[in-house]
Amino acid sequence: MVSFKNEAADDNPSALIVDDLVPNLEAFKEIFIDAGFKVYSAQNALSAISIFKSNRIDIAIVDVFMPDMDGYELCNRIKKLSGRHFFPVILVTAFNDRESKIKGLECGADDFLIKPFDSIELITKTRSLIKLRRLYDDLEHSENIIFTLAVAMESREPYTKGHSKRVGNIAKSFASYLGFGENEQEQLRKSGILHDIGKIGVDRNVLCKKGRLNSDELKELRRHTIVGEEICKPLVSMREALPSIRSHHERWDGRGFPDGKSGESIPLYSRMLSIVDSFDAMVSERPYREKMSIHDSLDVFEVERDHGQWDPYLVEQFICMINQIGT
């Protein structure tokens, strides 16, 4: 038996081995234990799901051909249980045909192991996928910090508490209404949550001032679009949100900030967020005015639709959406 202990790069990784044949299970367990893994094993899919729910597992190695529920279905179930989190699954099969691989990819498998397999290949594939998972976990942790900052920022400005989450949720609904795919909807939601994160760098006295802002204070406030972009720029996963964060205060007529863009040169997501942001601001109480009713806010959009602030077509679609589904 080849030893992998000196090659172990992960801190006590754990593997779930699923095979209905005991000799196969024992062979897998020996390989993984020798490689320094903590091993969980199951002879059927239901036991595997129970173990997965109850323990911290880094990867699953699943035999395709099992009674009752085969490896394809088990892989699909595990992926659904993982939700938005990346959890790697390697399918083990005796067949190397195109149809089997396509079926495996359709159920979410991340790699395949063809019998008879090489133990070094198995451990190498396993370690590679665990490293990928941990990169995803680190990325998600970094994202969560940024989102937490966005929520914390609003605690400095009581009148806008909950504003970013509402903008994110309404933006997602707007994207759905316009026929965008799920990934685009989620990107709009994230962009909405983060659109004002740059205000964390703005003086609280400026944010909470009840009177009209002077030119210096207005300049200070307008910096939040650029500051927000800089805060989110280090995260590769936020790359698609950067234009929305920077440009959500641009105007259709070119009189917005920070870059004075106009018309369709303004990113689409930014044009959408500008409308959603304005809507939520109108129906929320602010230090300088009372909140409007939804009906009155839509009247404002109707009157101002062709006056240069927003994309006229998107405004028309947004009005239709609110009239149909509300908020």
mmCIF file of C-alpha atoms in Angstrom:
data_model
loop_
_atom_site.group_PDB
_atom_site.id
_atom_site.type_symbol
_atom_site.label_atom_id
_atom_site.label_comp_id
_atom_site.label_asym_id
_atom_site.label_seq_id
_atom_site.Cartn_x
_atom_site.Cartn_y
_atom_site.Cartn_z
ATOM 1 C CA MET A 1 0.000 0.000 0.000
ATOM 2 C CA VAL A 2 1.375 3.429 -0.969
ATOM 3 C CA SER A 3 1.619 5.874 1.950
ATOM 4 C CA PHE A 4 0.464 9.471 1.589
ATOM 5 C CA LYS A 5 1.002 10.705 5.134
ATOM 6 C CA ASN A 6 4.005 12.843 4.275
ATOM 7 C CA GLU A 7 2.117 14.406 1.377
ATOM 8 C CA ALA A 8 -0.871 15.508 3.447
ATOM 9 C CA ALA A 9 -1.382 19.212 2.821
ATOM 10 C CA ASP A 10 -4.797 19.598 4.470
ATOM 11 C CA ASP A 11 -5.528 19.970 8.177
ATOM 12 C CA ASN A 12 -7.374 16.760 9.110
ATOM 13 C CA PRO A 13 -9.532 16.550 5.959
ATOM 14 C CA SER A 14 -12.554 14.255 6.095
ATOM 15 C CA ALA A 15 -14.032 12.028 3.425
ATOM 16 C CA LEU A 16 -17.371 10.269 3.122
ATOM 17 C CA ILE A 17 -17.065 6.927 1.268
ATOM 18 C CA VAL A 18 -20.272 5.409 -0.097
ATOM 19 C CA ASP A 19 -20.329 1.890 -1.576
ATOM 20 C CA ASP A 20 -22.751 -0.980 -1.011
ATOM 21 C CA LEU A 21 -19.948 -3.575 -1.100
ATOM 22 C CA VAL A 22 -18.028 -4.000 2.158
ATOM 23 C CA PRO A 23 -14.712 -5.059 0.501
ATOM 24 C CA ASN A 24 -14.767 -1.881 -1.586
ATOM 25 C CA LEU A 25 -15.507 0.234 1.486
ATOM 26 C CA GLU A 26 -12.622 -1.321 3.387
ATOM 27 C CA ALA A 27 -10.226 -0.732 0.491
ATOM 28 C CA PHE A 28 -11.219 2.929 0.240
ATOM 29 C CA LYS A 29 -10.989 3.407 4.008
ATOM 30 C CA GLU A 30 -7.480 1.969 4.078
ATOM 31 C CA ILE A 31 -6.328 4.340 1.333
ATOM 32 C CA PHE A 32 -7.805 7.428 2.985
ATOM 33 C CA ILE A 33 -6.780 6.581 6.541
ATOM 34 C CA ASP A 34 -3.236 5.962 5.318
ATOM 35 C CA ALA A 35 -3.373 9.382 3.659
ATOM 36 C CA GLY A 36 -4.271 11.052 6.959
ATOM 37 C CA PHE A 37 -8.003 11.507 6.382
ATOM 38 C CA LYS A 38 -10.823 11.130 8.851
ATOM 39 C CA VAL A 39 -13.124 8.627 7.158
ATOM 40 C CA TYR A 40 -16.909 8.205 7.310
ATOM 41 C CA SER A 41 -18.450 5.300 5.435
ATOM 42 C CA ALA A 42 -21.922 4.227 4.347
ATOM 43 C CA GLN A 43 -23.313 1.238 2.452
ATOM 44 C CA ASN A 44 -26.373 3.038 1.095
ATOM 45 C CA ALA A 45 -27.540 6.487 0.122
ATOM 46 C CA LEU A 46 -29.863 7.111 3.077
ATOM 47 C CA SER A 47 -27.085 6.374 5.587
ATOM 48 C CA ALA A 48 -24.747 8.615 3.591
ATOM 49 C CA ILE A 49 -27.222 11.505 3.696
ATOM 50 C CA SER A 50 -27.637 11.087 7.458
ATOM 51 C CA ILE A 51 -23.860 11.147 7.973
ATOM 52 C CA PHE A 52 -23.520 14.159 5.671
ATOM 53 C CA LYS A 53 -26.106 16.119 7.652
ATOM 54 C CA SER A 54 -24.548 15.288 11.019
ATOM 55 C CA ASN A 55 -20.820 15.717 10.416
ATOM 56 C CA ARG A 56 -18.265 18.065 8.929
ATOM 57 C CA ILE A 57 -17.388 16.403 5.627
ATOM 58 C CA ASP A 58 -14.904 17.807 3.095
ATOM 59 C CA ILE A 59 -15.607 15.501 0.156
ATOM 60 C CA ALA A 60 -17.720 12.492 -0.850
ATOM 61 C CA ILE A 61 -16.520 9.501 -2.878
ATOM 62 C CA VAL A 62 -19.631 7.760 -4.234
ATOM 63 C CA ASP A 63 -19.989 4.505 -6.139
ATOM 64 C CA VAL A 64 -22.435 4.856 -9.014
ATOM 65 C CA PHE A 65 -24.110 1.440 -8.905
ATOM 66 C CA MET A 66 -25.981 0.929 -5.638
ATOM 67 C CA PRO A 67 -29.453 -0.474 -4.922
ATOM 68 C CA ASP A 68 -32.469 1.724 -4.123
ATOM 69 C CA MET A 69 -30.733 5.056 -4.821
ATOM 70 C CA ASP A 70 -27.778 5.086 -7.214
ATOM 71 C CA GLY A 71 -24.727 7.338 -7.007
ATOM 72 C CA TYR A 72 -26.094 9.828 -9.531
ATOM 73 C CA GLU A 73 -29.162 10.538 -7.429
ATOM 74 C CA LEU A 74 -27.132 10.624 -4.206
ATOM 75 C CA CYS A 75 -24.752 13.139 -5.761
ATOM 76 C CA ASN A 76 -27.720 15.265 -6.784
ATOM 77 C CA ARG A 77 -29.178 15.093 -3.243
ATOM 78 C CA ILE A 78 -25.867 16.067 -1.632
ATOM 79 C CA LYS A 79 -25.473 19.018 -3.981
ATOM 80 C CA LYS A 80 -28.979 20.228 -3.129
ATOM 81 C CA LEU A 81 -28.288 19.863 0.596
ATOM 82 C CA SER A 82 -25.105 21.911 0.134
ATOM 83 C CA GLY A 83 -27.150 24.787 -1.312
ATOM 84 C CA ARG A 84 -24.937 27.644 -2.510
ATOM 85 C CA HIS A 85 -21.860 26.141 -0.819
ATOM 86 C CA PHE A 86 -19.425 24.223 -2.984
ATOM 87 C CA PHE A 87 -19.163 20.592 -1.872
ATOM 88 C CA PRO A 88 -17.082 18.239 -4.065
ATOM 89 C CA VAL A 89 -18.273 14.790 -5.098
ATOM 90 C CA ILE A 90 -16.238 12.164 -6.958
ATOM 91 C CA LEU A 91 -18.232 9.432 -8.687
ATOM 92 C CA VAL A 92 -16.710 5.962 -8.941
ATOM 93 C CA THR A 93 -17.768 3.826 -11.904
ATOM 94 C CA ALA A 94 -16.584 0.871 -13.938
ATOM 95 C CA PHE A 95 -17.721 2.562 -17.166
ATOM 96 C CA ASN A 96 -15.783 5.181 -19.076
ATOM 97 C CA ASP A 97 -18.409 5.885 -21.712
ATOM 98 C CA ARG A 98 -19.595 9.342 -22.767
ATOM 99 C CA GLU A 99 -23.184 8.837 -21.578
ATOM 100 C CA SER A 100 -22.120 7.947 -18.033
ATOM 101 C CA LYS A 101 -19.932 11.047 -17.795
ATOM 102 C CA ILE A 102 -22.663 13.299 -19.136
ATOM 103 C CA LYS A 103 -25.133 11.878 -16.627
ATOM 104 C CA GLY A 104 -22.595 12.447 -13.851
ATOM 105 C CA LEU A 105 -22.019 16.055 -14.887
ATOM 106 C CA GLU A 106 -25.754 16.653 -15.024
ATOM 107 C CA CYS A 107 -26.129 15.537 -11.419
ATOM 108 C CA GLY A 108 -23.295 17.823 -10.324
ATOM 109 C CA ALA A 109 -20.284 15.473 -10.042
ATOM 110 C CA ASP A 110 -16.944 17.264 -9.856
ATOM 111 C CA ASP A 111 -14.748 14.374 -11.015
ATOM 112 C CA PHE A 112 -14.821 10.704 -11.977
ATOM 113 C CA LEU A 113 -12.785 7.699 -10.902
ATOM 114 C CA ILE A 114 -12.769 4.743 -13.296
ATOM 115 C CA LYS A 115 -12.319 1.234 -11.921
ATOM 116 C CA PRO A 116 -9.758 -0.174 -11.570
ATOM 117 C CA PHE A 117 -8.240 3.039 -10.205
ATOM 118 C CA ASP A 118 -4.835 4.133 -9.009
ATOM 119 C CA SER A 119 -4.712 5.086 -5.313
ATOM 120 C CA ILE A 120 -2.299 7.950 -5.967
ATOM 121 C CA GLU A 121 -4.679 9.366 -8.583
ATOM 122 C CA LEU A 122 -7.580 9.096 -6.117
ATOM 123 C CA ILE A 123 -5.807 10.988 -3.331
ATOM 124 C CA THR A 124 -4.448 13.582 -5.756
ATOM 125 C CA LYS A 125 -7.917 14.297 -7.141
ATOM 126 C CA THR A 126 -9.350 14.385 -3.628
ATOM 127 C CA ARG A 127 -6.786 16.858 -2.299
ATOM 128 C CA SER A 128 -7.202 19.080 -5.341
ATOM 129 C CA LEU A 129 -10.967 19.305 -4.874
ATOM 130 C CA ILE A 130 -10.657 19.943 -1.133
ATOM 131 C CA LYS A 131 -8.254 22.807 -1.824
ATOM 132 C CA LEU A 132 -10.792 24.203 -4.279
ATOM 133 C CA ARG A 133 -13.534 23.897 -1.694
ATOM 134 C CA ARG A 134 -11.490 25.753 0.892
ATOM 135 C CA LEU A 135 -10.770 28.507 -1.609
ATOM 136 C CA TYR A 136 -14.519 28.848 -2.085
ATOM 137 C CA ASP A 137 -14.998 28.912 1.692
ATOM 138 C CA ASP A 138 -12.381 31.657 2.076
ATOM 139 C CA LEU A 139 -14.028 33.612 -0.710
ATOM 140 C CA GLU A 140 -17.441 33.276 0.905
ATOM 141 C CA HIS A 141 -16.000 34.369 4.248
ATOM 142 C CA SER A 142 -14.540 37.491 2.617
ATOM 143 C CA GLU A 143 -17.870 38.220 0.943
ATOM 144 C CA ASN A 144 -19.674 37.864 4.271
ATOM 145 C CA ILE A 145 -17.329 40.406 5.854
ATOM 146 C CA ILE A 146 -18.135 42.889 3.080
ATOM 147 C CA PHE A 147 -21.887 42.327 3.460
ATOM 148 C CA THR A 148 -21.599 42.689 7.238
ATOM 149 C CA LEU A 149 -19.839 46.011 6.710
ATOM 150 C CA ALA A 150 -22.705 47.146 4.478
ATOM 151 C CA VAL A 151 -25.249 46.378 7.209
ATOM 152 C CA ALA A 152 -23.042 47.941 9.908
ATOM 153 C CA MET A 153 -22.705 51.092 7.836
ATOM 154 C CA GLU A 154 -26.474 51.635 7.925
ATOM 155 C CA SER A 155 -26.452 51.633 11.732
ATOM 156 C CA ARG A 156 -24.593 54.949 11.496
ATOM 157 C CA GLU A 157 -27.509 56.425 9.554
ATOM 158 C CA PRO A 158 -30.782 55.369 11.288
ATOM 159 C CA TYR A 159 -32.999 56.728 8.527
ATOM 160 C CA THR A 160 -31.557 54.260 6.020
ATOM 161 C CA LYS A 161 -31.578 51.156 8.225
ATOM 162 C CA GLY A 162 -32.494 48.191 6.043
ATOM 163 C CA HIS A 163 -32.247 50.268 2.863
ATOM 164 C CA SER A 164 -29.492 48.214 1.227
ATOM 165 C CA LYS A 165 -31.196 44.868 1.838
ATOM 166 C CA ARG A 166 -34.461 46.243 0.484
ATOM 167 C CA VAL A 167 -32.717 47.617 -2.598
ATOM 168 C CA GLY A 168 -31.061 44.236 -3.128
ATOM 169 C CA ASN A 169 -34.325 42.322 -2.837
ATOM 170 C CA ILE A 170 -36.294 44.705 -5.067
ATOM 171 C CA ALA A 171 -33.466 44.727 -7.623
ATOM 172 C CA LYS A 172 -33.589 40.938 -7.749
ATOM 173 C CA SER A 173 -37.359 41.040 -8.275
ATOM 174 C CA PHE A 174 -36.893 43.640 -11.021
ATOM 175 C CA ALA A 175 -34.305 41.450 -12.749
ATOM 176 C CA SER A 176 -36.686 38.482 -12.530
ATOM 177 C CA TYR A 177 -39.514 40.597 -13.955
ATOM 178 C CA LEU A 178 -37.296 41.557 -16.895
ATOM 179 C CA GLY A 179 -36.514 37.905 -17.584
ATOM 180 C CA PHE A 180 -32.949 37.761 -16.258
ATOM 181 C CA GLY A 181 -31.498 34.372 -15.254
ATOM 182 C CA GLU A 182 -30.974 33.292 -11.649
ATOM 183 C CA ASN A 183 -27.262 34.167 -11.637
ATOM 184 C CA GLU A 184 -27.982 37.672 -12.931
ATOM 185 C CA GLN A 185 -30.761 38.105 -10.374
ATOM 186 C CA GLU A 186 -28.384 37.148 -7.585
ATOM 187 C CA GLN A 187 -25.735 39.527 -8.925
ATOM 188 C CA LEU A 188 -28.279 42.364 -8.864
ATOM 189 C CA ARG A 189 -29.232 41.456 -5.302
ATOM 190 C CA LYS A 190 -25.596 41.567 -4.176
ATOM 191 C CA SER A 191 -25.008 44.823 -6.029
ATOM 192 C CA GLY A 192 -28.067 46.305 -4.332
ATOM 193 C CA ILE A 193 -26.864 45.321 -0.882
ATOM 194 C CA LEU A 194 -23.427 46.812 -1.545
ATOM 195 C CA HIS A 195 -24.344 49.881 -3.589
ATOM 196 C CA ASP A 196 -23.929 52.308 -0.674
ATOM 197 C CA ILE A 197 -21.140 50.543 1.217
ATOM 198 C CA GLY A 198 -18.824 53.454 0.412
ATOM 199 C CA LYS A 199 -20.814 55.582 2.860
ATOM 200 C CA ILE A 200 -18.851 53.856 5.595
ATOM 201 C CA GLY A 201 -16.118 56.343 4.686
ATOM 202 C CA VAL A 202 -18.417 59.408 4.831
ATOM 203 C CA ASP A 203 -18.618 61.677 7.886
ATOM 204 C CA ARG A 204 -21.668 60.732 9.981
ATOM 205 C CA ASN A 205 -22.584 64.414 10.401
ATOM 206 C CA VAL A 206 -22.932 64.640 6.633
ATOM 207 C CA LEU A 207 -25.023 61.461 6.403
ATOM 208 C CA CYS A 208 -27.440 62.559 9.134
ATOM 209 C CA LYS A 209 -27.643 66.285 8.352
ATOM 210 C CA LYS A 210 -31.277 67.423 8.175
ATOM 211 C CA GLY A 211 -30.654 70.612 6.222
ATOM 212 C CA ARG A 212 -29.318 71.167 2.736
ATOM 213 C CA LEU A 213 -25.730 70.020 2.171
ATOM 214 C CA ASN A 214 -23.163 72.667 1.256
ATOM 215 C CA SER A 215 -20.808 72.129 -1.679
ATOM 216 C CA ASP A 216 -18.054 70.526 0.423
ATOM 217 C CA GLU A 217 -20.515 68.211 2.160
ATOM 218 C CA LEU A 218 -22.069 67.258 -1.161
ATOM 219 C CA LYS A 219 -18.626 66.466 -2.538
ATOM 220 C CA GLU A 220 -17.916 64.351 0.552
ATOM 221 C CA LEU A 221 -21.173 62.422 0.134
ATOM 222 C CA ARG A 222 -20.622 61.805 -3.568
ATOM 223 C CA ARG A 223 -17.298 60.131 -2.833
ATOM 224 C CA HIS A 224 -19.156 57.083 -1.546
ATOM 225 C CA THR A 225 -19.543 55.619 -5.032
ATOM 226 C CA ILE A 226 -15.775 55.561 -5.603
ATOM 227 C CA VAL A 227 -14.991 54.455 -2.039
ATOM 228 C CA GLY A 228 -17.495 51.594 -2.379
ATOM 229 C CA GLU A 229 -15.845 50.435 -5.580
ATOM 230 C CA GLU A 230 -12.429 50.464 -3.868
ATOM 231 C CA ILE A 231 -13.729 48.467 -0.888
ATOM 232 C CA CYS A 232 -15.128 45.710 -3.112
ATOM 233 C CA LYS A 233 -12.396 45.695 -5.765
ATOM 234 C CA PRO A 234 -10.080 43.170 -4.025
ATOM 235 C CA LEU A 235 -12.755 40.452 -4.232
ATOM 236 C CA VAL A 236 -12.765 38.728 -7.628
ATOM 237 C CA SER A 237 -16.310 37.504 -6.953
ATOM 238 C CA MET A 238 -17.490 41.125 -6.696
ATOM 239 C CA ARG A 239 -15.995 42.140 -10.041
ATOM 240 C CA GLU A 240 -19.361 42.204 -11.833
ATOM 241 C CA ALA A 241 -20.824 44.399 -9.082
ATOM 242 C CA LEU A 242 -18.148 47.109 -9.321
ATOM 243 C CA PRO A 243 -19.722 49.088 -12.212
ATOM 244 C CA SER A 244 -23.088 49.075 -10.391
ATOM 245 C CA ILE A 245 -21.536 50.347 -7.164
ATOM 246 C CA ARG A 246 -19.611 53.108 -8.917
ATOM 247 C CA SER A 247 -22.298 54.233 -11.352
ATOM 248 C CA HIS A 248 -25.664 53.929 -9.565
ATOM 249 C CA HIS A 249 -25.864 57.745 -9.248
ATOM 250 C CA GLU A 250 -25.223 58.429 -12.923
ATOM 251 C CA ARG A 251 -28.141 60.017 -14.776
ATOM 252 C CA TRP A 252 -29.601 59.202 -18.177
ATOM 253 C CA ASP A 253 -28.988 62.828 -19.239
ATOM 254 C CA GLY A 254 -25.321 62.776 -18.165
ATOM 255 C CA ARG A 255 -25.719 65.086 -15.135
ATOM 256 C CA GLY A 256 -24.981 62.422 -12.539
ATOM 257 C CA PHE A 257 -21.780 61.401 -10.751
ATOM 258 C CA PRO A 258 -18.976 60.361 -10.437
ATOM 259 C CA ASP A 259 -18.152 60.151 -14.172
ATOM 260 C CA GLY A 260 -20.951 62.039 -15.924
ATOM 261 C CA LYS A 261 -21.922 59.044 -18.048
ATOM 262 C CA SER A 262 -25.149 59.199 -20.034
ATOM 263 C CA GLY A 263 -27.665 56.939 -21.759
ATOM 264 C CA GLU A 264 -26.607 53.397 -22.488
ATOM 265 C CA SER A 265 -22.990 54.135 -21.609
ATOM 266 C CA ILE A 266 -24.202 53.737 -18.025
ATOM 267 C CA PRO A 267 -24.007 50.012 -17.108
ATOM 268 C CA LEU A 268 -27.394 48.293 -17.256
ATOM 269 C CA TYR A 269 -27.255 47.117 -13.639
ATOM 270 C CA SER A 270 -26.478 50.688 -12.554
ATOM 271 C CA ARG A 271 -29.512 52.027 -14.428
ATOM 272 C CA MET A 272 -31.689 49.436 -12.726
ATOM 273 C CA LEU A 273 -30.249 50.131 -9.278
ATOM 274 C CA SER A 274 -30.705 53.866 -9.749
ATOM 275 C CA ILE A 275 -34.452 53.345 -10.148
ATOM 276 C CA VAL A 276 -34.751 50.844 -7.289
ATOM 277 C CA ASP A 277 -32.579 53.005 -5.007
ATOM 278 C CA SER A 278 -34.718 56.073 -5.739
ATOM 279 C CA PHE A 279 -37.937 54.143 -5.173
ATOM 280 C CA ASP A 280 -36.889 52.817 -1.772
ATOM 281 C CA ALA A 281 -35.646 56.276 -0.774
ATOM 282 C CA MET A 282 -39.023 57.776 -1.706
ATOM 283 C CA VAL A 283 -41.075 55.277 0.314
ATOM 284 C CA SER A 284 -38.757 55.542 3.350
ATOM 285 C CA GLU A 285 -38.533 58.320 5.908
ATOM 286 C CA ARG A 286 -35.445 60.523 5.591
ATOM 287 C CA PRO A 287 -34.119 63.323 7.865
ATOM 288 C CA TYR A 288 -35.084 65.948 5.288
ATOM 289 C CA ARG A 289 -38.629 64.709 4.451
ATOM 290 C CA GLU A 290 -41.411 62.292 5.302
ATOM 291 C CA LYS A 291 -41.866 59.087 3.368
ATOM 292 C CA MET A 292 -44.150 58.875 0.343
ATOM 293 C CA SER A 293 -46.802 56.282 -0.375
ATOM 294 C CA ILE A 294 -46.058 53.763 -3.106
ATOM 295 C CA HIS A 295 -48.745 55.399 -5.226
ATOM 296 C CA ASP A 296 -47.159 58.852 -4.878
ATOM 297 C CA SER A 297 -43.680 57.512 -5.622
ATOM 298 C CA LEU A 298 -44.925 55.941 -8.852
ATOM 299 C CA ASP A 299 -46.501 59.263 -9.767
ATOM 300 C CA VAL A 300 -43.046 60.843 -9.421
ATOM 301 C CA PHE A 301 -41.613 58.236 -11.774
ATOM 302 C CA GLU A 302 -44.440 58.883 -14.257
ATOM 303 C CA VAL A 303 -43.845 62.656 -14.219
ATOM 304 C CA GLU A 304 -40.040 62.440 -14.285
ATOM 305 C CA ARG A 305 -39.760 59.468 -16.648
ATOM 306 C CA ASP A 306 -38.674 61.527 -19.647
ATOM 307 C CA HIS A 307 -36.901 64.322 -17.773
ATOM 308 C CA GLY A 308 -33.422 62.819 -17.747
ATOM 309 C CA GLN A 309 -32.753 61.103 -14.438
ATOM 310 C CA TRP A 310 -33.580 57.503 -15.306
ATOM 311 C CA ASP A 311 -33.655 55.179 -18.300
ATOM 312 C CA PRO A 312 -37.218 55.803 -19.612
ATOM 313 C CA TYR A 313 -37.782 52.212 -20.742
ATOM 314 C CA LEU A 314 -36.620 50.725 -17.438
ATOM 315 C CA VAL A 315 -38.763 53.206 -15.489
ATOM 316 C CA GLU A 316 -41.812 52.130 -17.482
ATOM 317 C CA GLN A 317 -41.052 48.465 -16.768
ATOM 318 C CA PHE A 318 -40.468 49.164 -13.074
ATOM 319 C CA ILE A 319 -43.808 50.980 -12.761
ATOM 320 C CA CYS A 320 -45.536 48.004 -14.405
ATOM 321 C CA MET A 321 -43.834 45.601 -12.019
ATOM 322 C CA ILE A 322 -44.787 47.537 -8.882
ATOM 323 C CA ASN A 323 -48.360 47.909 -10.084
ATOM 324 C CA GLN A 324 -48.567 44.175 -10.727
ATOM 325 C CA ILE A 325 -46.782 42.660 -7.733
ATOM 326 C CA GLY A 326 -46.217 45.492 -5.220
ATOM 327 C CA THR A 327 -43.216 45.148 -2.859
#
